[in-house]
GROMACS .gro file of C-alpha atoms in nm:
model
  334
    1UNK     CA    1   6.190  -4.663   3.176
    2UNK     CA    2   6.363  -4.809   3.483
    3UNK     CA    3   6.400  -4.604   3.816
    4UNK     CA    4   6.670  -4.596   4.084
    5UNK     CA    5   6.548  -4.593   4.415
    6UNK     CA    6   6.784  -4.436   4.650
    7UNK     CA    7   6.807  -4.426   4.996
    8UNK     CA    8   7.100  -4.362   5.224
    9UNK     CA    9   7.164  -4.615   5.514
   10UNK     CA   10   6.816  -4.808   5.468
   11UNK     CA   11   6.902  -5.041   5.765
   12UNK     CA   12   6.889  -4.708   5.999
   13UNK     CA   13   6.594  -4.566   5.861
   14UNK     CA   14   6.348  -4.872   5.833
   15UNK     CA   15   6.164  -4.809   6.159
   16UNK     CA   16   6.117  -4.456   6.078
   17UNK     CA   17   5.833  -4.311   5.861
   18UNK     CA   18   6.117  -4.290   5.537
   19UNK     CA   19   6.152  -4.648   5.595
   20UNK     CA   20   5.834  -4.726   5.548
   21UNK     CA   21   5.829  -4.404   5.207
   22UNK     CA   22   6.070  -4.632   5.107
   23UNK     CA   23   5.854  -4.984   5.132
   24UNK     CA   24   5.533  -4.771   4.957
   25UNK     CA   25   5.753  -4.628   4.703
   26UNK     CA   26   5.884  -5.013   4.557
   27UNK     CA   27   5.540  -5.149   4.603
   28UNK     CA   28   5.423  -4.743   4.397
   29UNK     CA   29   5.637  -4.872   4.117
   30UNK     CA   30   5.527  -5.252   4.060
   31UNK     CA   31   5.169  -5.133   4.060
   32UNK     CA   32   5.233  -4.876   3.798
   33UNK     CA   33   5.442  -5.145   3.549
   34UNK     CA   34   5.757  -4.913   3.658
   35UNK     CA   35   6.091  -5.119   3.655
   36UNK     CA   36   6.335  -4.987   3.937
   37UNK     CA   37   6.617  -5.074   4.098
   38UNK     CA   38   6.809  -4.996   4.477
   39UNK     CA   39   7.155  -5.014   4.306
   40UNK     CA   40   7.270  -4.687   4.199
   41UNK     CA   41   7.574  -4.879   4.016
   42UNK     CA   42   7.294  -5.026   3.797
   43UNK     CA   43   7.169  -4.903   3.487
   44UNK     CA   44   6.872  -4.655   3.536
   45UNK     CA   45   6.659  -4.364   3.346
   46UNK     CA   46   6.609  -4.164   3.668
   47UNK     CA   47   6.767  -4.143   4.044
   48UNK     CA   48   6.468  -4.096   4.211
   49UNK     CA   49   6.609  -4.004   4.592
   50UNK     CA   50   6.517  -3.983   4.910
   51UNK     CA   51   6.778  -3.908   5.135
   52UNK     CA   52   6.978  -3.599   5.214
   53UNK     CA   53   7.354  -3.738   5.380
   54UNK     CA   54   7.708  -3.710   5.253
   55UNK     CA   55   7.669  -4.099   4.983
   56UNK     CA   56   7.306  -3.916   4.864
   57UNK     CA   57   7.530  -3.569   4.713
   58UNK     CA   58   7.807  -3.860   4.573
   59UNK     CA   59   7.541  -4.039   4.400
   60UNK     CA   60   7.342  -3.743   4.297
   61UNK     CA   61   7.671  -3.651   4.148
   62UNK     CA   62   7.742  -3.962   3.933
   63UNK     CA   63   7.414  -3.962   3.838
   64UNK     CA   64   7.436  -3.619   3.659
   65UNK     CA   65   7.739  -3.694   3.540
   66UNK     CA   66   7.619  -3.976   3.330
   67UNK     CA   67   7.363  -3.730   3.213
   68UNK     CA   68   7.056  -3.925   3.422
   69UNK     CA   69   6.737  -3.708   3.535
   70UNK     CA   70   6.758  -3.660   3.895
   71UNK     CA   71   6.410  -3.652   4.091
   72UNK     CA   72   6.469  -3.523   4.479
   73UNK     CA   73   6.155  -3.687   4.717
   74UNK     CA   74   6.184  -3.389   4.973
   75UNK     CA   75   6.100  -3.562   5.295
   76UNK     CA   76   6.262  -3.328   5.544
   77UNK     CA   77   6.244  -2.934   5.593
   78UNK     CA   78   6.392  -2.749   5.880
   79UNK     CA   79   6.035  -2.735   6.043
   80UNK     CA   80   6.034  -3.096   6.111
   81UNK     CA   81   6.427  -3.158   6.208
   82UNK     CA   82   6.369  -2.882   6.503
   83UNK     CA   83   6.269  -3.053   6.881
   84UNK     CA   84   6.409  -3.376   6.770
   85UNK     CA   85   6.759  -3.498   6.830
   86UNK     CA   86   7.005  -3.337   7.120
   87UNK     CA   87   7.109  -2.965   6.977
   88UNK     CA   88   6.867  -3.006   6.630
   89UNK     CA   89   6.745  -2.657   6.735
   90UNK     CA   90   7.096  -2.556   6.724
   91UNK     CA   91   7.213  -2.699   6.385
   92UNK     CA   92   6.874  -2.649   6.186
   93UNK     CA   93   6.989  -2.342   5.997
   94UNK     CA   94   7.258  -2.534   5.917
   95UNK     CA   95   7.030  -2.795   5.810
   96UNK     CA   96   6.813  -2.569   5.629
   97UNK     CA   97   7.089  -2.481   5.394
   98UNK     CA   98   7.185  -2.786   5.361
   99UNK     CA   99   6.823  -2.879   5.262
  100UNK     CA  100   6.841  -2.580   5.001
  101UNK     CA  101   7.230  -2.694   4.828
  102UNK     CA  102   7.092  -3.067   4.812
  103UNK     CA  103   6.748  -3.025   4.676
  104UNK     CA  104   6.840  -2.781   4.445
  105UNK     CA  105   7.060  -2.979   4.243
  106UNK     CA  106   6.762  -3.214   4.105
  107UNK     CA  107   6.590  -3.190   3.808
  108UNK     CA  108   6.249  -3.212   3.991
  109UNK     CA  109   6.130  -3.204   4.350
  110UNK     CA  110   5.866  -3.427   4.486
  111UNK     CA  111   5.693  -3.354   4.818
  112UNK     CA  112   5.441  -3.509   5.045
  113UNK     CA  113   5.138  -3.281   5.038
  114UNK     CA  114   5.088  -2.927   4.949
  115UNK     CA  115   5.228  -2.823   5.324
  116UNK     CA  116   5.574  -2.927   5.288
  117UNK     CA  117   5.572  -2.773   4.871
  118UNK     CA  118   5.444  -2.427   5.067
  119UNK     CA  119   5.804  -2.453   5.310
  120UNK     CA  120   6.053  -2.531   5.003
  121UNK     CA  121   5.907  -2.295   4.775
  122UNK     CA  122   5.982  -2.044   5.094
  123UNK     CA  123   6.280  -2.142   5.089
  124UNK     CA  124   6.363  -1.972   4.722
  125UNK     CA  125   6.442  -2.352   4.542
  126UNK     CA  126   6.430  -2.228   4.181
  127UNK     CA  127   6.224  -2.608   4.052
  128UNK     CA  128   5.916  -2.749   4.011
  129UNK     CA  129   5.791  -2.896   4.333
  130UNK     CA  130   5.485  -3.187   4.286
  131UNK     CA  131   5.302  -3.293   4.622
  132UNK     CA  132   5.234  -3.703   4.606
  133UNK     CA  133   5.111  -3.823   4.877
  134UNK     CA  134   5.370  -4.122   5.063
  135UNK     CA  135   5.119  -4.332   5.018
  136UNK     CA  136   4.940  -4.630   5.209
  137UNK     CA  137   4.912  -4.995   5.186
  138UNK     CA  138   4.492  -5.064   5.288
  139UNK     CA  139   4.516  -5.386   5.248
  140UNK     CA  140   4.772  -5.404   5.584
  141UNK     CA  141   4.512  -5.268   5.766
  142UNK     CA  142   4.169  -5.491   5.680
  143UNK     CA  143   4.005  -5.568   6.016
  144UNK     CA  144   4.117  -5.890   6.107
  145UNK     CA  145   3.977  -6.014   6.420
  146UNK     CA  146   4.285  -6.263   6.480
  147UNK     CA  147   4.509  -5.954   6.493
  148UNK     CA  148   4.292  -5.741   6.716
  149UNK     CA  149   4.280  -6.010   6.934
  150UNK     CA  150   4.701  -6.075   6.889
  151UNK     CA  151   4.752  -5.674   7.024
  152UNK     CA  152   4.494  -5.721   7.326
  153UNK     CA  153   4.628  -6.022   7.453
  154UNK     CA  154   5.002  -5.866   7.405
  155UNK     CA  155   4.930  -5.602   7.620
  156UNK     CA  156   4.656  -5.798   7.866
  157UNK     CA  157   4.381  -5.576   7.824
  158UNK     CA  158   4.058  -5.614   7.975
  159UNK     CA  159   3.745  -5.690   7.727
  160UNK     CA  160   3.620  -5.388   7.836
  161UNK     CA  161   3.961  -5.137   7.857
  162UNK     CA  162   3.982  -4.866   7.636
  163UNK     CA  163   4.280  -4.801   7.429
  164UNK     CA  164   4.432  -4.435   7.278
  165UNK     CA  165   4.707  -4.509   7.010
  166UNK     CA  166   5.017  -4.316   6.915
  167UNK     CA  167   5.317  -4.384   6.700
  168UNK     CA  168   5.655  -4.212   6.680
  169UNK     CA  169   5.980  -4.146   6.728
  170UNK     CA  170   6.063  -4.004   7.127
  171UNK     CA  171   6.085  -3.643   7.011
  172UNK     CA  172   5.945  -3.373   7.149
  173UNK     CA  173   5.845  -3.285   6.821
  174UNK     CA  174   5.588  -3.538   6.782
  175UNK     CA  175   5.396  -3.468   7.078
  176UNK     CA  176   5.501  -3.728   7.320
  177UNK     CA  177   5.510  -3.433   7.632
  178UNK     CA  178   5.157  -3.375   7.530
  179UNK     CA  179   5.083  -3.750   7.504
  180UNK     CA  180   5.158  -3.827   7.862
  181UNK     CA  181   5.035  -3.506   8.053
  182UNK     CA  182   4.701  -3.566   7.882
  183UNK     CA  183   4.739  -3.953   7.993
  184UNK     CA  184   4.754  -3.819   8.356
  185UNK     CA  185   4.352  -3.720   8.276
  186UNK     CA  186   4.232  -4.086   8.234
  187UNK     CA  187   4.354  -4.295   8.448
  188UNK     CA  188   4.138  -4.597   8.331
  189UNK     CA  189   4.215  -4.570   7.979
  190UNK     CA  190   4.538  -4.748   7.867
  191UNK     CA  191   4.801  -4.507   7.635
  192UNK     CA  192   5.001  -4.659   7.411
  193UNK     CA  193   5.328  -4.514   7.253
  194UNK     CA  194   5.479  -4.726   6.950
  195UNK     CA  195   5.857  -4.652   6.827
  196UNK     CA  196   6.156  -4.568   6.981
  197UNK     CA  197   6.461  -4.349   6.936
  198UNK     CA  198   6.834  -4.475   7.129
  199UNK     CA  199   6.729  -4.258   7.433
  200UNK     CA  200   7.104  -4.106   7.427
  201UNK     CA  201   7.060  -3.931   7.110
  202UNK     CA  202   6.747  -3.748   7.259
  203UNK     CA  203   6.722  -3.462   7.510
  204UNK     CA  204   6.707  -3.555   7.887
  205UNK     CA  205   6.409  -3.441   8.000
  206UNK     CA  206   6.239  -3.683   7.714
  207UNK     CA  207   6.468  -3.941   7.839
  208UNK     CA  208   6.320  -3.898   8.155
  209UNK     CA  209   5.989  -3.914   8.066
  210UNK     CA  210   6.014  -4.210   7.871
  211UNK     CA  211   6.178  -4.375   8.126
  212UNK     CA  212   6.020  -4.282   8.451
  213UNK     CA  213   5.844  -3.955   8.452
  214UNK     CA  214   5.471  -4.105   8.324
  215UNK     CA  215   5.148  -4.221   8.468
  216UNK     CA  216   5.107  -4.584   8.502
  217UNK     CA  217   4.843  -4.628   8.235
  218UNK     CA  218   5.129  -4.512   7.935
  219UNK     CA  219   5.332  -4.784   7.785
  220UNK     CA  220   5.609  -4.764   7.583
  221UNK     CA  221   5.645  -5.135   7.453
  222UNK     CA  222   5.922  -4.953   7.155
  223UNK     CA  223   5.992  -5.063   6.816
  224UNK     CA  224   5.700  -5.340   6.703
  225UNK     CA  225   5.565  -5.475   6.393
  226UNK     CA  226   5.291  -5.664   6.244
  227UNK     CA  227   4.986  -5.816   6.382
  228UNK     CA  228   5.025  -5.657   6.737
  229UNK     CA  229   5.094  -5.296   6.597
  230UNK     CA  230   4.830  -5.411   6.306
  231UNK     CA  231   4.574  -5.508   6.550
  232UNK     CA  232   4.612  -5.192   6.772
  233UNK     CA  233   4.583  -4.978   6.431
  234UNK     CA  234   4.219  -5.167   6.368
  235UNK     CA  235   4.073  -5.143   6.708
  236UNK     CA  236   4.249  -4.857   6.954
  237UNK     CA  237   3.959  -4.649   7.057
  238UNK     CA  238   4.159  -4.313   6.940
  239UNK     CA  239   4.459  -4.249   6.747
  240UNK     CA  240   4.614  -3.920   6.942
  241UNK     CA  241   4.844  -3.739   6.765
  242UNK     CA  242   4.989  -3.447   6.906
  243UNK     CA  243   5.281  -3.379   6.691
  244UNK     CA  244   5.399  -3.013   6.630
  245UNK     CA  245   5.542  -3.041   6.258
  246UNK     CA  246   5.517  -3.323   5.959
  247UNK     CA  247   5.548  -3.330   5.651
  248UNK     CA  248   5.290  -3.549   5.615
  249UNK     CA  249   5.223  -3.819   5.878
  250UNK     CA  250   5.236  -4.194   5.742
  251UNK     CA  251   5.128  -4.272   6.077
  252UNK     CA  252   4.802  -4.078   6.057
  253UNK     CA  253   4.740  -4.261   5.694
  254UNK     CA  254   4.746  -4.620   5.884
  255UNK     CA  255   4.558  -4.448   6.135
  256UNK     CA  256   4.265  -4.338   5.899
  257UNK     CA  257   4.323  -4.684   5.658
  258UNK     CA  258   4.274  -4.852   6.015
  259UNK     CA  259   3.932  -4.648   6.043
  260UNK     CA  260   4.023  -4.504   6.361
  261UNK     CA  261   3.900  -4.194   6.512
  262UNK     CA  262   4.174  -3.969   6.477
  263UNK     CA  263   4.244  -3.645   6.728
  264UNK     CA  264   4.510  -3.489   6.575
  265UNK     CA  265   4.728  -3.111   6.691
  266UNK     CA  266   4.569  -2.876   6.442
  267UNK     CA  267   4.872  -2.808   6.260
  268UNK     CA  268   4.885  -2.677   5.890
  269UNK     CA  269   4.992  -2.960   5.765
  270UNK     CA  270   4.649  -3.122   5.721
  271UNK     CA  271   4.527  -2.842   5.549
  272UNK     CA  272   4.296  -2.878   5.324
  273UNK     CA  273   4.300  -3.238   5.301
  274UNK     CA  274   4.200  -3.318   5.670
  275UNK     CA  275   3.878  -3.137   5.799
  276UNK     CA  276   3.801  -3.113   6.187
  277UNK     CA  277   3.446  -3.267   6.235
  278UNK     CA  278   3.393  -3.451   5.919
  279UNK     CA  279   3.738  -3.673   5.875
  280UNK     CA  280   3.918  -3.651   6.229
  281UNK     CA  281   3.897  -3.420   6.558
  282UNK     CA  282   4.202  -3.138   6.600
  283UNK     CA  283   4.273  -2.951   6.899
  284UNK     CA  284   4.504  -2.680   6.962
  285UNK     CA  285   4.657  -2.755   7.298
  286UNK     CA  286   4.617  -3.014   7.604
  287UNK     CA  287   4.297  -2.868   7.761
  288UNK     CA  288   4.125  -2.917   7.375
  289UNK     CA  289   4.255  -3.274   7.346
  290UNK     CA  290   4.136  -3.372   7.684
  291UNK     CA  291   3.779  -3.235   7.616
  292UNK     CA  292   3.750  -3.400   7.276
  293UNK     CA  293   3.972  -3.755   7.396
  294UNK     CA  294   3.679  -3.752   7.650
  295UNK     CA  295   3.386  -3.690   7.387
  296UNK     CA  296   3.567  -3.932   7.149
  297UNK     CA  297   3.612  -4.216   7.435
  298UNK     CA  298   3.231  -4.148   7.565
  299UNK     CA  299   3.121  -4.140   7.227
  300UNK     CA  300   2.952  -3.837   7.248
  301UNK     CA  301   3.058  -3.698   6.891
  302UNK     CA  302   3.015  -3.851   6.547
  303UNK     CA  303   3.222  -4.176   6.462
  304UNK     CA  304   3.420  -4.038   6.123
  305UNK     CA  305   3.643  -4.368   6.081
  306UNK     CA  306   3.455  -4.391   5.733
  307UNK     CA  307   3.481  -4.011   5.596
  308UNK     CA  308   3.878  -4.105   5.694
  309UNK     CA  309   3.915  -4.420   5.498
  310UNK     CA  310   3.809  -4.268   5.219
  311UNK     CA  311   4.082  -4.016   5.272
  312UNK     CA  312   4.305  -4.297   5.285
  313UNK     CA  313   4.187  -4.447   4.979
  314UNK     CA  314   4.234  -4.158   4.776
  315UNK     CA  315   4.630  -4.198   4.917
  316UNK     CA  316   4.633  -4.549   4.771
  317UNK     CA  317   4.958  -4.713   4.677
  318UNK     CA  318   4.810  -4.757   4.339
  319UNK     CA  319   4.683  -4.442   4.293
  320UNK     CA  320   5.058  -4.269   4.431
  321UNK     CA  321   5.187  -4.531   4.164
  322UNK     CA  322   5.012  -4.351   3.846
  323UNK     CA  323   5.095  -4.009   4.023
  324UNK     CA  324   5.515  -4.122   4.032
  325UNK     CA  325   5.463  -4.238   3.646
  326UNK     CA  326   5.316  -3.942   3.499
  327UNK     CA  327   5.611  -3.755   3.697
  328UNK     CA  328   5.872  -3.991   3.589
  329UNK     CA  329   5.738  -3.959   3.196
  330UNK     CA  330   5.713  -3.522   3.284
  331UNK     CA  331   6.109  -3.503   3.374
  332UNK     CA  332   6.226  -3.758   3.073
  333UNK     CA  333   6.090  -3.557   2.839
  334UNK     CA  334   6.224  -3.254   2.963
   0.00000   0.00000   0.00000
């Protein structure tokens, strides 16, 4: 059995959380004995793809022409394409039926987590939809003092400064409005926004924000990788994410492989497999996040970085690597 791996324009996507789908899904493969290939010209058993532009249809096409199985990983809804880019409000029933035409012309569907199978079975797509998990790579995220100390002297923090930790693109989607009023509550405590988006793609008054309109205490040091973004991941005092609509949330899996205390938007996304109170802390709106960012900071409620992990380990590249076989063996045989 050998797999093609296909995603469109991988040089655009690799800072953003597909990018990284795409990383988990060829490491997925090697741990499960699963040859696989990114060449769609080369010879394959199954297009297994990712990606939803005009080359994706063309090679979806060739593919069933030759008579190969076609699996569809269903990373993007409507939901989660609103409050991003300039007029994505406007063109997301476009994009919905878009979504529909594309992902409908698979064999199978594959979906991050039982969320995202809930929006495309609403959306009347006549297949079989399987939730697997994106996946995470634990080992990235070992404590490593070296690294801790890498991210800390990057951003010339005091021994005793406290950190809060987010990562995303700059849409209003993922919170980043919410992220910086709630900032303006803790003055003393250093916020830290990872990832970028070119600010002309994104609405102004984000631009704005990003660019002037913030407390001194949030920093937005963009696109970074490695130890520094590592380190932060292993010893931030909070992971805040207040993002209205994912899929899943790769981001929140390094957060909980990281063993961070995670205050999360209490979206339904993290239903059932995230629990307030035993494997992060959700809030509903600003005035929640500030009381429990304060709690979490003063350590006044229950550190759950543990109960998390475990989460995390249950979302193992391994174990999303026997999940993609049995999948892979369930469409072959028709």
């Amino acid at each position: 059995m050998k797999v093609c791996l296909y995603f469109e324009n991988i040089n655009a996507i690799s800072k953003s959380g597909i990018g990284r789908a795409l990383k988990h899904q060829k490491e997925a493969l090697t741990s499960a004995g699963i040859e696989y290939t990114l060449d769609p010209d080369d010879s394959y058993d199954i297009l297994h793809i990712n990606t939803v532009g005009i080359t994706s249809s063309a090679v979806i096409n060739k593919a069933k022409d030759a008579g190969k199985k076609v699996i569809y990983h269903a990373h993007s809804t409507e939901e989660d394409f609103r409050n991003s880019f300039v007029f994505s409000n406007q063109l997301a029933p476009l994009v919905r039926q878009h979504l529909i035409n594309t992902y409908s012309s698979a064999d199978y569907i594959i979906t991050p987590t039982p969320y995202s199978r809930a929006l495309l079975e609403s959306y009347g797509i006549p297949l079989e939809i399987s939730a697997v998990s994106n996946g995470i790579d634990l080992t990235r995220f070992e404590y490593d003092e070296e690294k801790v100390k890498a991210f800390r002297r990057y951003f010339s923090l005091q021994e005793d400064e406290k950190v809060v930790l987010s990562v995303g693109l700059f849409f209003e989607r993922k919170g980043i409005l919410d992220f910086i009023e709630v900032a303006r509550h803790f003055p003393d405590v250093k916020f830290i926004w990872f990832g970028e988006t070119p600010l002309y793609s994104i609405p102004q008054k984000i631009r704005e924000a990003v660019e002037e309109d913030h407390p001194d205490n949030v920093l937005f040091p963009g696109y970074v990788k490695g130890p520094i973004i590592e380190g932060a991941y292993m010893s931030a005092d909070c992971f805040f994410f207040a993002s209205l609509e994912e899929t899943e949330g790769i981001v929140v899996l390094e957060a909980l492989a990281g063993k961070r205390q995670c205050l999360l938007r209490d979206i339904p996304v993290y239903d059932p497999w995230l629990v307030h109170g035993e494997h992060c802390y959700k809030g509903k709106n600003n005035e929640e996040f500030i009381d429990l960012l304060e709690q979490i900071l003063n350590h006044e409620v229950p550190y759950l970085g543990e109960a998390g992990y475990k989460v995390a380990q249950e979302r193992s590249i391994a174990s999303v690597g026997q999940q993609l076989k049995a999948i892979y063996q369930k469409v072959l045989r028709g």
